[in-house]
Amino acid sequence: MSRLSAETTPDALTHPLVALLRHNLWANQLLYEACLRLEVKHLSASDPGAYGTINATLEHLVRSEQDYLWHLTKEFVGGRWPRDKTPT
């Protein structure tokens, strides 16, 4: 799969993948903004059948986004988040 860029694709800004990624970014920003308002006790909460705590779920989402981007570009933009470091 070749990289999607304005140089290789005249309609890159209207490509369906770009639309999907923009929507994903919008949704993630809403989620992160909502979670910023939560107290630590809420971020540490979990529910049976869920992935884990809210913090663990957010960490999973961030790592997954990094992996998706790497699969598309073969780059880790901004560096890879260390596995031994838990985000706050």
Short mmCIF file of N, CA, C and O in Angstrom, two decimals:
data_model
loop_
_atom_site.label_atom_id
_atom_site.label_comp_id
_atom_site.label_asym_id
_atom_site.label_seq_id
_atom_site.Cartn_x
_atom_site.Cartn_y
_atom_site.Cartn_z
N MET A 1 0.84 -1.17 0.00
CA MET A 1 0.00 0.00 0.00
C MET A 1 0.89 1.24 0.00
O MET A 1 1.78 1.37 0.81
N SER A 2 0.64 2.14 -0.93
CA SER A 2 1.45 3.35 -0.98
C SER A 2 0.87 4.41 -0.06
O SER A 2 -0.29 4.37 0.31
N ARG A 3 1.73 5.35 0.30
CA ARG A 3 1.30 6.44 1.16
C ARG A 3 0.33 7.35 0.44
O ARG A 3 0.46 7.62 -0.74
N LEU A 4 -0.62 7.86 1.19
CA LEU A 4 -1.57 8.83 0.67
C LEU A 4 -0.95 10.20 0.85
O LEU A 4 -0.63 10.60 1.96
N SER A 5 -0.73 10.93 -0.24
CA SER A 5 -0.18 12.27 -0.12
C SER A 5 -0.74 13.14 -1.23
O SER A 5 -1.20 12.66 -2.26
N ALA A 6 -0.66 14.45 -1.01
CA ALA A 6 -1.17 15.39 -2.00
C ALA A 6 -0.38 15.30 -3.30
O ALA A 6 -0.92 15.55 -4.38
N GLU A 7 0.89 14.91 -3.21
CA GLU A 7 1.72 14.81 -4.40
C GLU A 7 1.30 13.64 -5.30
O GLU A 7 1.39 13.73 -6.51
N THR A 8 0.85 12.56 -4.72
CA THR A 8 0.53 11.37 -5.50
C THR A 8 -0.96 11.24 -5.79
O THR A 8 -1.34 10.51 -6.68
N THR A 9 -1.78 11.93 -5.03
CA THR A 9 -3.23 11.81 -5.20
C THR A 9 -3.84 13.20 -5.26
O THR A 9 -3.90 13.90 -4.24
N PRO A 10 -4.31 13.64 -6.43
CA PRO A 10 -4.86 14.99 -6.54
C PRO A 10 -6.02 15.25 -5.60
O PRO A 10 -6.22 16.35 -5.12
N ASP A 11 -6.82 14.24 -5.33
CA ASP A 11 -7.99 14.41 -4.46
C ASP A 11 -7.73 13.88 -3.05
O ASP A 11 -8.64 13.40 -2.39
N ALA A 12 -6.48 14.00 -2.59
CA ALA A 12 -6.12 13.42 -1.29
C ALA A 12 -6.96 13.97 -0.15
O ALA A 12 -7.32 13.24 0.76
N LEU A 13 -7.31 15.24 -0.20
CA LEU A 13 -8.06 15.83 0.90
C LEU A 13 -9.51 15.37 0.94
O LEU A 13 -10.19 15.52 1.94
N THR A 14 -10.00 14.79 -0.13
CA THR A 14 -11.37 14.28 -0.16
C THR A 14 -11.40 12.75 -0.21
O THR A 14 -12.46 12.16 -0.35
N HIS A 15 -10.25 12.13 -0.08
CA HIS A 15 -10.17 10.66 -0.09
C HIS A 15 -10.97 10.10 1.08
O HIS A 15 -10.95 10.66 2.18
N PRO A 16 -11.70 9.02 0.88
CA PRO A 16 -12.50 8.45 1.98
C PRO A 16 -11.69 8.12 3.23
O PRO A 16 -12.19 8.27 4.35
N LEU A 17 -10.44 7.70 3.07
CA LEU A 17 -9.62 7.41 4.24
C LEU A 17 -9.34 8.67 5.04
O LEU A 17 -9.37 8.66 6.27
N VAL A 18 -9.12 9.78 4.35
CA VAL A 18 -8.90 11.05 5.04
C VAL A 18 -10.16 11.45 5.82
O VAL A 18 -10.08 11.89 6.96
N ALA A 19 -11.32 11.28 5.20
CA ALA A 19 -12.58 11.59 5.89
C ALA A 19 -12.74 10.72 7.13
O ALA A 19 -13.15 11.21 8.20
N LEU A 20 -12.42 9.45 7.03
CA LEU A 20 -12.51 8.53 8.17
C LEU A 20 -11.55 8.96 9.28
O LEU A 20 -11.93 9.00 10.46
N LEU A 21 -10.32 9.30 8.93
CA LEU A 21 -9.34 9.71 9.93
C LEU A 21 -9.73 11.03 10.59
O LEU A 21 -9.54 11.20 11.80
N ARG A 22 -10.28 11.95 9.82
CA ARG A 22 -10.73 13.22 10.41
C ARG A 22 -11.88 12.98 11.39
O ARG A 22 -11.92 13.58 12.46
N HIS A 23 -12.80 12.11 11.05
CA HIS A 23 -13.90 11.79 11.96
C HIS A 23 -13.37 11.12 13.23
O HIS A 23 -13.80 11.44 14.34
N ASN A 24 -12.42 10.22 13.07
CA ASN A 24 -11.81 9.54 14.20
C ASN A 24 -11.13 10.55 15.12
O ASN A 24 -11.27 10.48 16.35
N LEU A 25 -10.41 11.50 14.54
CA LEU A 25 -9.74 12.53 15.33
C LEU A 25 -10.77 13.36 16.10
O LEU A 25 -10.60 13.62 17.30
N TRP A 26 -11.84 13.76 15.43
CA TRP A 26 -12.90 14.54 16.07
C TRP A 26 -13.49 13.76 17.26
O TRP A 26 -13.64 14.31 18.35
N ALA A 27 -13.80 12.50 17.06
CA ALA A 27 -14.39 11.68 18.12
C ALA A 27 -13.42 11.50 19.28
O ALA A 27 -13.82 11.60 20.46
N ASN A 28 -12.15 11.25 18.97
CA ASN A 28 -11.15 11.10 20.03
C ASN A 28 -11.00 12.38 20.84
O ASN A 28 -10.89 12.34 22.06
N GLN A 29 -10.98 13.52 20.15
CA GLN A 29 -10.85 14.79 20.87
C GLN A 29 -12.02 15.00 21.83
O GLN A 29 -11.82 15.44 22.96
N LEU A 30 -13.23 14.69 21.39
CA LEU A 30 -14.39 14.81 22.29
C LEU A 30 -14.24 13.89 23.50
O LEU A 30 -14.53 14.29 24.64
N LEU A 31 -13.80 12.67 23.26
CA LEU A 31 -13.61 11.71 24.34
C LEU A 31 -12.56 12.19 25.33
O LEU A 31 -12.79 12.19 26.55
N TYR A 32 -11.41 12.63 24.82
CA TYR A 32 -10.33 13.08 25.71
C TYR A 32 -10.73 14.32 26.49
O TYR A 32 -10.44 14.44 27.68
N GLU A 33 -11.44 15.25 25.85
CA GLU A 33 -11.89 16.45 26.54
C GLU A 33 -12.87 16.10 27.65
O GLU A 33 -12.83 16.68 28.74
N ALA A 34 -13.75 15.15 27.40
CA ALA A 34 -14.70 14.72 28.43
C ALA A 34 -13.95 14.06 29.59
O ALA A 34 -14.27 14.31 30.77
N CYS A 35 -12.96 13.26 29.29
CA CYS A 35 -12.22 12.56 30.35
C CYS A 35 -11.34 13.50 31.17
O CYS A 35 -11.06 13.23 32.33
N LEU A 36 -10.93 14.62 30.57
CA LEU A 36 -10.14 15.60 31.32
C LEU A 36 -10.93 16.18 32.50
O LEU A 36 -10.34 16.61 33.48
N ARG A 37 -12.24 16.16 32.40
CA ARG A 37 -13.08 16.71 33.46
C ARG A 37 -13.36 15.69 34.57
O ARG A 37 -13.98 16.04 35.58
N LEU A 38 -12.94 14.46 34.37
CA LEU A 38 -13.19 13.42 35.37
C LEU A 38 -12.17 13.46 36.49
O LEU A 38 -11.01 13.82 36.29
N GLU A 39 -12.60 13.06 37.66
CA GLU A 39 -11.69 12.93 38.80
C GLU A 39 -10.91 11.63 38.67
O GLU A 39 -11.34 10.70 38.00
N VAL A 40 -9.78 11.57 39.37
CA VAL A 40 -8.92 10.39 39.31
C VAL A 40 -9.68 9.12 39.70
O VAL A 40 -9.53 8.08 39.07
N LYS A 41 -10.55 9.22 40.71
CA LYS A 41 -11.30 8.04 41.15
C LYS A 41 -12.20 7.51 40.02
O LYS A 41 -12.43 6.32 39.91
N HIS A 42 -12.70 8.41 39.17
CA HIS A 42 -13.53 7.97 38.06
C HIS A 42 -12.69 7.36 36.94
O HIS A 42 -13.10 6.39 36.31
N LEU A 43 -11.51 7.93 36.71
CA LEU A 43 -10.62 7.39 35.68
C LEU A 43 -10.10 6.00 36.07
O LEU A 43 -9.73 5.21 35.21
N SER A 44 -10.10 5.73 37.36
CA SER A 44 -9.63 4.43 37.86
C SER A 44 -10.76 3.42 37.97
O SER A 44 -10.53 2.27 38.35
N ALA A 45 -11.97 3.83 37.63
CA ALA A 45 -13.13 2.95 37.74
C ALA A 45 -13.19 1.97 36.57
O ALA A 45 -12.69 2.24 35.49
N SER A 46 -13.78 0.83 36.83
CA SER A 46 -14.01 -0.15 35.76
C SER A 46 -15.40 -0.74 35.96
O SER A 46 -16.04 -0.52 36.97
N ASP A 47 -15.83 -1.49 34.97
CA ASP A 47 -17.14 -2.10 35.00
C ASP A 47 -16.98 -3.54 34.51
O ASP A 47 -16.22 -3.78 33.55
N PRO A 48 -17.65 -4.50 35.12
CA PRO A 48 -17.53 -5.88 34.64
C PRO A 48 -17.84 -5.98 33.14
O PRO A 48 -18.80 -5.39 32.66
N GLY A 49 -16.99 -6.66 32.43
CA GLY A 49 -17.19 -6.83 31.00
C GLY A 49 -16.53 -5.75 30.16
O GLY A 49 -16.48 -5.86 28.94
N ALA A 50 -16.02 -4.70 30.81
CA ALA A 50 -15.35 -3.62 30.08
C ALA A 50 -13.87 -3.98 29.89
O ALA A 50 -13.37 -4.94 30.46
N TYR A 51 -13.17 -3.18 29.11
CA TYR A 51 -11.75 -3.41 28.83
C TYR A 51 -10.93 -3.37 30.10
O TYR A 51 -9.98 -4.10 30.26
N GLY A 52 -11.28 -2.52 31.01
CA GLY A 52 -10.56 -2.30 32.27
C GLY A 52 -10.98 -0.95 32.80
O GLY A 52 -12.12 -0.53 32.62
N THR A 53 -10.05 -0.24 33.41
CA THR A 53 -10.37 1.10 33.89
C THR A 53 -10.50 2.05 32.70
O THR A 53 -10.07 1.74 31.58
N ILE A 54 -11.05 3.23 32.97
CA ILE A 54 -11.13 4.24 31.92
C ILE A 54 -9.73 4.62 31.48
O ILE A 54 -9.45 4.75 30.28
N ASN A 55 -8.81 4.76 32.43
CA ASN A 55 -7.42 5.06 32.08
C ASN A 55 -6.82 3.99 31.18
O ASN A 55 -6.14 4.30 30.20
N ALA A 56 -7.04 2.74 31.51
CA ALA A 56 -6.51 1.64 30.70
C ALA A 56 -7.11 1.66 29.29
O ALA A 56 -6.41 1.40 28.31
N THR A 57 -8.37 1.99 29.20
CA THR A 57 -9.03 2.06 27.90
C THR A 57 -8.45 3.20 27.07
O THR A 57 -8.17 3.04 25.88
N LEU A 58 -8.24 4.36 27.70
CA LEU A 58 -7.64 5.49 26.98
C LEU A 58 -6.22 5.16 26.52
O LEU A 58 -5.84 5.49 25.39
N GLU A 59 -5.46 4.51 27.38
CA GLU A 59 -4.10 4.11 27.01
C GLU A 59 -4.15 3.14 25.82
O GLU A 59 -3.36 3.25 24.88
N HIS A 60 -5.07 2.21 25.85
CA HIS A 60 -5.24 1.26 24.75
C HIS A 60 -5.57 2.00 23.45
O HIS A 60 -5.03 1.68 22.39
N LEU A 61 -6.45 2.98 23.53
CA LEU A 61 -6.82 3.76 22.34
C LEU A 61 -5.62 4.50 21.76
O LEU A 61 -5.40 4.49 20.55
N VAL A 62 -4.83 5.13 22.63
CA VAL A 62 -3.66 5.88 22.16
C VAL A 62 -2.65 4.94 21.50
O VAL A 62 -2.14 5.21 20.41
N ARG A 63 -2.37 3.83 22.15
CA ARG A 63 -1.40 2.87 21.58
C ARG A 63 -1.93 2.30 20.25
O ARG A 63 -1.17 2.11 19.30
N SER A 64 -3.22 2.05 20.18
CA SER A 64 -3.80 1.53 18.94
C SER A 64 -3.69 2.55 17.82
O SER A 64 -3.35 2.21 16.69
N GLU A 65 -3.96 3.82 18.14
CA GLU A 65 -3.84 4.88 17.14
C GLU A 65 -2.40 4.94 16.62
O GLU A 65 -2.17 5.10 15.42
N GLN A 66 -1.44 4.82 17.53
CA GLN A 66 -0.04 4.82 17.10
C GLN A 66 0.24 3.64 16.17
O GLN A 66 0.93 3.80 15.16
N ASP A 67 -0.30 2.48 16.50
CA ASP A 67 -0.09 1.30 15.66
C ASP A 67 -0.74 1.47 14.28
O ASP A 67 -0.15 1.12 13.27
N TYR A 68 -1.96 2.02 14.24
CA TYR A 68 -2.63 2.24 12.96
C TYR A 68 -1.81 3.19 12.09
O TYR A 68 -1.63 2.96 10.90
N LEU A 69 -1.33 4.26 12.71
CA LEU A 69 -0.54 5.23 11.96
C LEU A 69 0.75 4.59 11.44
O LEU A 69 1.15 4.82 10.31
N TRP A 70 1.37 3.75 12.27
CA TRP A 70 2.59 3.08 11.83
C TRP A 70 2.29 2.17 10.64
O TRP A 70 3.06 2.12 9.67
N HIS A 71 1.19 1.45 10.68
CA HIS A 71 0.84 0.56 9.57
C HIS A 71 0.60 1.34 8.28
O HIS A 71 0.87 0.84 7.19
N LEU A 72 0.09 2.57 8.40
CA LEU A 72 -0.16 3.39 7.22
C LEU A 72 1.09 4.10 6.70
O LEU A 72 1.26 4.28 5.50
N THR A 73 1.96 4.52 7.62
CA THR A 73 3.09 5.38 7.23
C THR A 73 4.47 4.77 7.49
O THR A 73 5.46 5.31 7.03
N LYS A 74 4.53 3.70 8.29
CA LYS A 74 5.78 3.10 8.73
C LYS A 74 6.60 4.08 9.58
O LYS A 74 7.83 4.02 9.61
N GLU A 75 5.92 4.99 10.26
CA GLU A 75 6.56 5.96 11.15
C GLU A 75 5.78 6.05 12.46
O GLU A 75 4.58 5.84 12.47
N PHE A 76 6.49 6.37 13.52
CA PHE A 76 5.85 6.70 14.78
C PHE A 76 5.99 8.21 14.94
O PHE A 76 7.04 8.71 15.30
N VAL A 77 4.93 8.93 14.65
CA VAL A 77 4.96 10.39 14.74
C VAL A 77 5.04 10.79 16.21
O VAL A 77 4.23 10.35 17.02
N GLY A 78 6.04 11.59 16.54
CA GLY A 78 6.21 12.01 17.92
C GLY A 78 6.83 10.95 18.80
O GLY A 78 6.94 11.12 20.00
N GLY A 79 7.24 9.84 18.23
CA GLY A 79 7.84 8.76 19.01
C GLY A 79 6.81 7.79 19.55
O GLY A 79 5.64 8.10 19.67
N ARG A 80 7.25 6.62 19.88
CA ARG A 80 6.39 5.56 20.42
C ARG A 80 6.25 5.74 21.91
O ARG A 80 7.23 5.99 22.61
N TRP A 81 5.03 5.61 22.41
CA TRP A 81 4.81 5.70 23.85
C TRP A 81 5.42 4.47 24.52
O TRP A 81 5.10 3.35 24.16
N PRO A 82 6.32 4.66 25.52
CA PRO A 82 6.97 3.51 26.17
C PRO A 82 5.97 2.61 26.87
O PRO A 82 5.05 3.09 27.54
N ARG A 83 6.12 1.30 26.71
CA ARG A 83 5.21 0.32 27.34
C ARG A 83 5.24 0.38 28.85
O ARG A 83 4.26 0.06 29.51
N ASP A 84 6.39 0.78 29.43
CA ASP A 84 6.50 0.79 30.88
C ASP A 84 6.06 2.12 31.50
O ASP A 84 6.12 2.29 32.70
N LYS A 85 5.56 3.03 30.68
CA LYS A 85 5.11 4.33 31.19
C LYS A 85 3.60 4.44 31.03
O LYS A 85 3.08 4.33 29.93
N THR A 86 2.91 4.65 32.13
CA THR A 86 1.46 4.79 32.10
C THR A 86 1.11 6.26 31.99
O THR A 86 1.60 7.07 32.77
N PRO A 87 0.26 6.62 31.02
CA PRO A 87 -0.12 8.03 30.91
C PRO A 87 -0.92 8.51 32.11
O PRO A 87 -1.56 7.72 32.78
N THR A 88 -0.85 9.79 32.35
CA THR A 88 -1.62 10.39 33.46
C THR A 88 -2.80 11.16 32.88
O THR A 88 -2.83 11.45 31.70
#
